[in-house]
Coordinates of C-alpha atoms in Angstrom, one line a residue:
G1 CA 81.8 58.6 96.8
E2 CA 82.4 55.4 96.2
E3 CA 85.3 53.5 98.3
R4 CA 87.7 51.6 96.6
C5 CA 89.6 49.0 98.7
I6 CA 93.5 48.1 97.5
R7 CA 94.6 44.6 99.8
G8 CA 97.9 44.0 100.2
R9 CA 99.6 41.0 102.2
C10 CA 99.6 42.8 105.6
N11 CA 97.1 46.3 105.4
V12 CA 94.1 47.6 103.5
V13 CA 94.5 50.8 102.0
A14 CA 90.9 52.2 101.5
V15 CA 90.5 55.7 99.3
G16 CA 87.3 57.8 99.6
T17 CA 86.1 61.3 98.3
Y18 CA 84.4 63.8 101.1
E19 CA 81.3 66.1 99.6
T20 CA 82.4 68.5 102.1
E21 CA 85.1 70.3 103.3
E22 CA 84.4 69.6 107.3
G23 CA 83.5 65.6 106.8
C24 CA 87.7 65.4 105.0
R25 CA 88.4 67.3 108.1
A26 CA 87.1 65.1 110.7
A27 CA 88.4 61.6 109.0
M28 CA 91.7 63.5 109.0
A29 CA 91.3 63.7 112.6
M30 CA 91.1 60.1 113.5
D31 CA 95.0 59.9 111.8
K32 CA 96.9 57.3 114.3
A33 CA 93.1 56.2 116.1
P34 CA 93.2 52.9 117.4
Y35 CA 91.9 49.8 114.8
L36 CA 89.4 48.3 117.2
D37 CA 91.4 46.1 119.9
S38 CA 94.3 44.6 117.1
G39 CA 96.9 47.0 118.7
R40 CA 97.3 48.6 115.3
H41 CA 96.5 52.4 114.8
L42 CA 95.4 54.3 111.8
A43 CA 97.0 56.1 110.1
I44 CA 95.3 58.7 107.4
S45 CA 96.3 61.5 104.9
S46 CA 95.0 63.5 101.9
T47 CA 95.5 62.4 99.0
L48 CA 95.1 63.4 95.0
K49 CA 94.8 61.7 91.3
T50 CA 98.2 63.0 89.4
M51 CA 97.8 64.3 86.1
K52 CA 100.1 61.9 84.5
T53 CA 99.3 58.4 85.2
G54 CA 96.0 58.3 87.2
G55 CA 97.6 57.0 90.5
W56 CA 97.2 58.3 93.7
V57 CA 100.0 60.4 95.2
G58 CA 99.8 62.3 98.6
G59 CA 97.6 65.3 99.0
T60 CA 96.7 68.8 100.5
V61 CA 93.4 69.7 102.2
Q62 CA 94.2 72.7 101.2
A63 CA 91.0 75.1 99.0
P64 CA 92.3 76.0 95.8
G65 CA 92.9 80.1 95.9
T66 CA 93.4 79.7 99.4
H67 CA 96.8 79.8 101.0
T68 CA 98.5 77.8 104.3
P69 CA 101.9 80.0 105.0
A70 CA 105.1 77.1 105.3
M71 CA 106.5 76.5 108.8
L72 CA 104.7 79.6 110.2
K73 CA 105.4 78.2 113.5
E74 CA 109.8 78.7 112.7
V75 CA 109.5 81.2 111.4
L76 CA 107.6 83.1 114.2
Q77 CA 110.0 82.2 116.7
N78 CA 113.0 83.2 114.1
V79 CA 111.7 86.1 112.9
I80 CA 110.7 87.6 116.0
G81 CA 111.9 85.4 118.9
D82 CA 111.2 87.7 122.3
D83 CA 111.3 91.3 120.9
V84 CA 107.9 91.8 120.2
D85 CA 108.0 95.3 119.9
G86 CA 111.0 95.5 117.3
T87 CA 110.4 96.3 113.6
Y88 CA 109.8 93.5 111.5
V89 CA 109.8 93.0 107.4
D90 CA 107.5 90.2 105.5
G91 CA 109.0 91.3 102.2
T92 CA 106.6 88.8 100.2
F93 CA 103.0 89.8 101.3
G94 CA 100.8 87.3 98.9
R95 CA 97.2 86.8 100.8
G96 CA 98.8 88.0 104.0
G97 CA 99.2 84.8 105.9
H98 CA 102.8 85.1 107.8
T99 CA 102.0 88.6 108.1
R100 CA 98.6 88.2 109.9
A101 CA 100.4 85.5 112.4
I102 CA 103.1 88.1 113.0
L103 CA 101.1 90.9 113.5
G104 CA 99.6 88.2 116.0
K105 CA 102.5 88.1 117.8
L106 CA 103.3 91.8 117.8
G107 CA 103.0 94.2 121.1
Q108 CA 100.9 97.4 120.5
N109 CA 104.4 99.2 120.3
G110 CA 105.3 96.5 117.4
A111 CA 105.8 97.4 113.8
L112 CA 106.0 95.3 110.5
H113 CA 106.4 96.3 106.9
A114 CA 105.5 94.2 103.8
F115 CA 106.5 94.2 100.2
D116 CA 104.7 93.2 97.1
L117 CA 104.5 93.6 93.3
D118 CA 100.7 92.1 92.6
P119 CA 97.8 94.8 92.3
E120 CA 95.4 92.3 94.1
A121 CA 97.9 91.6 97.5
I122 CA 98.4 94.9 97.8
V123 CA 94.1 95.6 98.2
V124 CA 94.3 92.9 100.6
G125 CA 97.4 94.7 101.9
K126 CA 95.5 98.3 102.7
K127 CA 92.6 97.0 103.6
L128 CA 94.2 95.4 107.0
M129 CA 96.9 98.9 107.6
E130 CA 93.0 100.2 107.9
E131 CA 92.3 97.5 110.5
D132 CA 95.8 96.9 112.4
P133 CA 98.3 100.5 112.8
R134 CA 100.8 99.0 113.8
F135 CA 101.1 97.3 109.7
T136 CA 102.4 99.3 106.9
I137 CA 101.8 97.7 103.4
H138 CA 104.2 98.8 100.1
H139 CA 103.5 99.3 97.1
A140 CA 107.3 97.7 95.1
P141 CA 109.4 95.0 95.1
F142 CA 111.4 93.3 98.6
G143 CA 114.5 93.9 97.0
S144 CA 114.4 97.8 96.9
M145 CA 113.7 97.4 100.8
G146 CA 117.2 98.6 102.3
Q147 CA 116.2 102.3 100.0
V148 CA 113.1 101.9 101.8
F149 CA 114.5 102.1 104.6
K150 CA 117.2 103.7 104.6
D151 CA 114.7 106.8 103.4
L152 CA 112.8 106.4 106.6
G153 CA 116.0 106.0 109.0
V154 CA 114.2 102.8 110.3
R155 CA 116.7 99.5 111.5
V156 CA 114.8 96.0 111.2
D157 CA 114.8 93.9 113.7
G158 CA 113.5 90.9 111.5
I159 CA 112.8 90.2 108.5
L160 CA 110.8 86.8 106.0
L161 CA 111.3 86.2 102.7
D162 CA 109.2 83.9 101.2
L163 CA 110.2 83.3 97.8
G164 CA 108.4 82.2 94.9
I165 CA 105.1 82.0 93.5
S166 CA 101.8 82.2 96.2
S167 CA 98.9 80.0 96.3
P168 CA 96.6 82.2 95.2
Q169 CA 98.5 83.3 92.3
F170 CA 99.4 79.7 90.6
D171 CA 95.4 78.8 91.4
D172 CA 94.1 81.7 89.5
A173 CA 94.2 80.5 85.6
H174 CA 93.7 84.7 84.4
R175 CA 97.8 84.9 85.3
G176 CA 98.2 82.4 83.4
F177 CA 101.3 80.2 86.1
R178 CA 99.2 76.3 85.4
P179 CA 99.8 75.2 82.2
E180 CA 96.7 72.9 83.7
Q181 CA 94.7 75.8 83.6
D182 CA 93.1 77.6 80.8
G183 CA 93.9 81.2 80.2
P184 CA 95.9 84.2 79.1
L185 CA 99.3 83.4 78.6
D186 CA 100.4 86.1 80.6
L187 CA 102.4 85.0 83.8
R188 CA 103.1 88.6 85.5
F189 CA 103.0 89.3 89.3
D190 CA 102.1 92.9 88.4
Q191 CA 100.0 92.8 85.2
K192 CA 100.0 96.6 85.1
S193 CA 103.9 96.4 84.4
G194 CA 106.3 94.8 81.7
V195 CA 104.6 92.6 78.9
P196 CA 102.6 89.7 79.0
A197 CA 104.1 85.9 78.5
H198 CA 102.8 85.4 75.0
E199 CA 104.3 89.3 73.7
W200 CA 107.6 88.5 74.7
L201 CA 107.5 85.2 72.9
R202 CA 106.0 87.0 69.2
T203 CA 109.5 89.0 69.5
V204 CA 111.9 87.0 70.7
D205 CA 114.6 86.0 69.0
R206 CA 115.4 82.0 69.4
E207 CA 119.3 82.3 71.0
E208 CA 117.6 84.2 73.6
L209 CA 114.9 82.0 74.3
V210 CA 116.7 79.0 74.6
R211 CA 119.2 80.8 76.9
V212 CA 116.3 82.0 79.4
L213 CA 114.8 78.1 78.8
C214 CA 118.1 76.5 79.3
E215 CA 118.8 78.4 82.7
L216 CA 115.3 78.9 83.8
G217 CA 113.0 76.2 82.7
D218 CA 114.5 72.7 81.6
V219 CA 118.0 73.3 83.4
T220 CA 118.7 69.9 83.4
D221 CA 118.1 69.0 79.8
H222 CA 118.9 72.0 77.6
V223 CA 117.7 69.4 74.3
A224 CA 114.5 69.7 75.1
A225 CA 115.1 73.7 75.3
R226 CA 115.8 73.8 72.7
R227 CA 113.1 71.9 70.8
V228 CA 110.6 74.5 72.7
A229 CA 112.4 77.3 70.9
D230 CA 112.4 75.4 68.3
A231 CA 108.5 74.9 67.9
V232 CA 108.1 78.8 69.3
C233 CA 109.7 80.0 66.0
L234 CA 108.4 77.4 63.3
Q235 CA 104.3 78.7 65.0
R236 CA 105.0 82.4 65.0
S237 CA 106.0 81.8 61.2
K238 CA 102.5 80.7 60.4
P239 CA 99.5 83.0 60.1
E240 CA 97.6 81.6 62.9
G241 CA 101.3 82.8 65.3
L242 CA 101.6 81.8 68.8
P243 CA 98.8 80.4 71.3
Q244 CA 98.0 83.2 73.4
T245 CA 95.9 81.0 75.9
T246 CA 97.8 78.7 78.8
R247 CA 96.6 75.3 77.8
A248 CA 97.2 76.4 73.7
F249 CA 100.9 76.5 74.7
A250 CA 101.3 73.5 76.5
E251 CA 99.7 71.6 74.2
L252 CA 102.7 73.2 72.0
V253 CA 105.1 72.5 74.4
R254 CA 104.5 68.9 75.1
A255 CA 104.2 68.4 71.5
A256 CA 107.8 69.8 71.3
K257 CA 109.5 68.0 74.7
G258 CA 107.4 64.4 74.0
V259 CA 108.0 62.3 76.5
E260 CA 108.5 63.6 80.4
Y261 CA 109.9 61.3 82.7
Q262 CA 108.9 63.3 85.9
H263 CA 105.5 63.3 87.9
M264 CA 104.9 66.9 86.2
H265 CA 103.2 68.3 83.2
P266 CA 105.4 68.2 80.8
A267 CA 105.0 72.3 80.2
K268 CA 105.7 72.5 84.0
L269 CA 109.6 73.5 83.5
T270 CA 108.8 75.9 80.6
F271 CA 106.7 78.3 81.9
Q272 CA 108.2 78.3 85.1
G273 CA 111.4 79.4 83.2
L274 CA 109.0 82.3 81.4
R275 CA 107.8 83.2 84.8
L276 CA 111.2 83.7 86.5
Y277 CA 112.9 85.7 83.9
L278 CA 109.8 88.3 83.2
N279 CA 109.2 88.7 86.4
Q280 CA 113.4 88.9 87.5
E281 CA 112.5 86.9 90.4
F282 CA 116.3 85.7 90.6
E283 CA 117.8 89.4 90.4
E284 CA 115.4 90.2 92.2
M285 CA 116.0 87.9 95.5
K286 CA 119.7 88.7 95.1
R287 CA 118.7 92.6 95.4
G288 CA 116.5 91.3 98.5
L289 CA 119.4 89.7 100.3
Q290 CA 121.0 92.5 100.7
G291 CA 118.7 95.2 101.1
A292 CA 118.5 93.2 104.4
L293 CA 122.4 92.8 105.4
D294 CA 121.9 96.9 104.4
C295 CA 119.1 97.2 106.8
L296 CA 118.7 94.7 109.3
K297 CA 120.1 95.6 113.2
V298 CA 123.3 93.5 114.5
G299 CA 121.4 90.3 116.0
G300 CA 118.7 90.2 113.4
N301 CA 118.0 88.4 112.0
L302 CA 116.5 87.1 107.7
C303 CA 114.4 84.0 107.8
V304 CA 114.0 82.9 104.0
L305 CA 111.8 80.1 102.6
T306 CA 113.2 78.6 99.5
W307 CA 111.7 76.4 97.4
K308 CA 113.7 75.7 94.5
H309 CA 117.1 74.0 94.3
T310 CA 118.3 77.0 92.5
E311 CA 117.3 79.3 95.1
C312 CA 119.6 78.1 97.4
A313 CA 122.3 78.0 95.8
I314 CA 121.4 82.1 95.0
L315 CA 121.3 81.9 98.4
V316 CA 124.6 80.1 99.7
E317 CA 126.1 82.6 96.9
F318 CA 125.3 85.6 98.7
F319 CA 126.1 84.0 101.8
R320 CA 130.0 83.1 100.9
G321 CA 130.4 87.1 100.0
V322 CA 129.3 88.2 103.7
E323 CA 130.4 85.0 105.9
P324 CA 132.4 85.7 108.6
A325 CA 135.6 84.4 110.0
R326 CA 135.4 81.5 112.3
D327 CA 137.9 80.6 115.0
E328 CA 138.4 77.3 113.4
F329 CA 138.9 78.4 109.7
P330 CA 142.7 77.6 109.0
L331 CA 142.9 80.2 106.5
W332 CA 142.6 82.4 109.7
G333 CA 144.3 80.9 112.0
W334 CA 147.0 80.9 109.7
L335 CA 147.4 84.3 109.2
W336 CA 147.1 84.8 113.2
E337 CA 149.7 82.2 113.8
N338 CA 152.6 83.6 111.3
H339 CA 151.1 87.8 110.4
K340 CA 149.5 88.8 113.5
A341 CA 149.9 92.5 112.8
E342 CA 148.1 91.7 109.4
A343 CA 145.1 90.1 110.9
E344 CA 145.1 92.4 113.5
S345 CA 144.5 95.4 110.8
I346 CA 141.7 93.7 109.0
P347 CA 138.8 95.7 109.5
K348 CA 135.5 94.7 110.7
S349 CA 132.3 94.7 107.7
K350 CA 129.0 93.4 107.5
C351 CA 128.6 89.6 107.8
M352 CA 125.9 87.4 108.4
W353 CA 126.1 84.0 110.6
M354 CA 123.8 81.1 108.8
S355 CA 122.7 77.7 110.7
E356 CA 121.8 74.8 109.2
P357 CA 118.2 75.1 107.4
L358 CA 115.2 73.8 108.9
R359 CA 112.7 71.9 107.5
P360 CA 108.6 71.5 107.6
S361 CA 107.2 68.1 110.6
T362 CA 105.4 65.6 108.9
E363 CA 102.8 66.4 110.5
E364 CA 102.8 69.5 108.4
I365 CA 103.1 68.2 105.2
G366 CA 100.3 65.9 105.9
R367 CA 98.0 69.5 105.8
N368 CA 99.7 70.9 103.2
S369 CA 101.4 68.8 100.7
R370 CA 103.2 71.8 98.8
S371 CA 105.2 72.4 101.9
R372 CA 106.9 69.2 101.1
S373 CA 109.8 71.2 99.3
V374 CA 110.6 74.0 101.4
L375 CA 113.8 74.9 103.7
L376 CA 113.7 77.4 106.0
H377 CA 117.3 78.9 106.3
V378 CA 118.2 81.0 109.3
L379 CA 120.9 84.5 109.0
T380 CA 122.1 86.8 111.9
R381 CA 123.4 90.2 111.8
G382 CA 126.4 90.5 113.1
K383 CA 130.1 92.4 112.7
E384 CA 132.9 90.3 112.0
V385 CA 136.1 89.9 109.7
L386 CA 134.8 88.3 106.7
V387 CA 136.7 85.3 105.4
K388 CA 136.7 87.0 101.7
D389 CA 139.0 89.4 103.6
V390 CA 140.8 86.9 105.2
E391 CA 141.2 85.4 101.8
N392 CA 142.3 88.4 100.3
R393 CA 145.6 89.3 103.0
A394 CA 146.4 85.9 103.4
Y395 CA 147.1 84.2 99.2
P396 CA 150.0 87.0 98.5
R397 CA 151.8 86.0 101.8
L398 CA 151.3 81.8 100.9
E399 CA 152.0 82.6 98.0
A400 CA 155.7 83.4 98.5
S401 CA 155.7 81.7 101.3
L402 CA 154.5 77.7 99.8
G403 CA 154.9 79.0 96.5
G404 CA 152.2 78.1 93.8
S405 CA 149.8 80.4 92.2
W406 CA 147.1 81.8 94.7
P407 CA 144.9 84.3 92.9
S408 CA 142.5 86.5 95.0
P409 CA 139.3 85.0 94.9
V410 CA 136.4 86.2 93.5
Y411 CA 133.1 87.0 94.9
V412 CA 130.0 87.9 92.8
E413 CA 128.8 91.6 93.1
P414 CA 125.5 93.4 94.8
P415 CA 123.6 93.2 92.3
L416 CA 122.0 96.8 90.7
R417 CA 118.7 98.1 92.1
R418 CA 115.7 97.4 90.3
Q419 CA 114.9 101.0 89.0
D420 CA 119.3 101.2 87.7
A421 CA 118.6 97.7 86.0
E422 CA 115.6 99.4 84.0
Q423 CA 116.7 102.5 83.1
T424 CA 120.1 100.3 81.2
S425 CA 118.6 97.6 80.2
E426 CA 118.2 98.7 76.5
E427 CA 121.6 99.5 77.1
G428 CA 122.2 95.7 78.1
K429 CA 120.8 94.4 75.8
V430 CA 122.8 96.3 72.7
K431 CA 125.6 95.5 74.3
N432 CA 124.8 91.4 74.9
S433 CA 123.8 91.0 71.3
K434 CA 127.7 92.7 70.4
K435 CA 128.9 90.2 72.6
K436 CA 126.6 86.8 70.7
K437 CA 128.2 87.8 67.3
K438 CA 131.6 87.0 69.3
D439 CA 131.0 83.8 70.8
K440 CA 131.3 80.8 69.2
R441 CA 129.2 78.7 72.0
K442 CA 127.1 76.4 70.5
C443 CA 123.6 75.3 72.9
V444 CA 123.7 72.0 73.7
G445 CA 122.5 69.7 72.1
S446 CA 122.4 72.3 68.4
D447 CA 124.2 71.1 65.3
E448 CA 125.1 74.3 64.1
S449 CA 126.4 77.6 66.0
V450 CA 124.3 79.9 67.1
E451 CA 126.4 83.0 65.5
E452 CA 128.3 84.3 62.6
K453 CA 131.3 83.1 61.7
P454 CA 133.6 85.8 62.3
K455 CA 135.5 85.0 58.9
K456 CA 132.3 86.5 57.1
K457 CA 132.2 89.4 59.2
K458 CA 135.7 90.5 57.8
K459 CA 134.8 89.4 54.3
K460 CA 131.5 92.2 54.5
R461 CA 132.9 95.0 56.9
K462 CA 136.0 94.4 53.5
E463 CA 133.6 95.5 51.2

């Protein structure tokens, strides 16, 4: 393509396009090569144009519809380690990028199980099963792994969870995940289960839509989330109704939100919130973490690739509930010094040790810009006294000796299994609707209460 040069005080930046992927990769291979005899070196990286500004930012040489496994080297080191004949799990098969790499490192006696909800992924997985007898694909959510391996009587040596959406799904216009592409407004991983986004948007009440967008979409801009919900309600009251395609719906969101201060499509976070809700992604993550704890052997690693801050927060919340009491933990030391018999009586439980998260290398980000926001968390299964059990034993004694209030800590309970959650969904909706009628909370930025005043209810009941 046409070359464009940007001259600075000390550097010259040249931007060029290539007709073939081979040509682009050949140019990328010259990165850090010496420039003539100047003592300088070339710095070559891929770029792409942003939809919002038209400017050039760090890009990727990854072709649309393909998937480059994130932090592959680090994943293999921590999931498998030295035990090549163990039993391992890829909880998010996708198109099998991590799976094939794990199989390539396993010995002849090793075994690998994978989970996925996407029918297209299952087709790829079944083909791989035919090619490699060490591999088994499960058409099920990874949150079910605890029950699956309990039924099989199998203990697992290592687990990988690559959270979020895979590149092939994201790039497939027929799934409706990207507001820039035009396709059906679906947003489901498994298009044979549940309802597409455009159907759900036709029936959801305004309060519930505001809640979903505030909690899962525009988490830092609740006013924008409310305005999008308003636009949806107004549009579905018109004769033409709501758009059923991604681009038309994205335009409705853009008109409602106005200026977007971030370098992204104005509808991106709205699409994200709807996708997370329709696929129960965060609930599935919680079930998967609990299932991993239940089926891992002592010493086995759970490796989690997170892409969003909320995913990190859920992971830390889970870890706090299964965190072992370290020797230097102050409360554990106090209990041993002052109530040794009580400390010795605390039983050991299943726990997880967690190390500092790992980040992708600069070279990897250059090859695949989508990896720039990923973190690899490594949790190791153990059996020790838990911090929460130490707190429950120590707090009453601290209250007696030091005074003040030392209430017992509250930790998040393990989530329901997916099938249990689905069976109770209708009952939950009824309970939630009754609870909402009693709430006086207002949505941030709203001038009117979401609920009726209690006094009006009482008058109606008397009548």
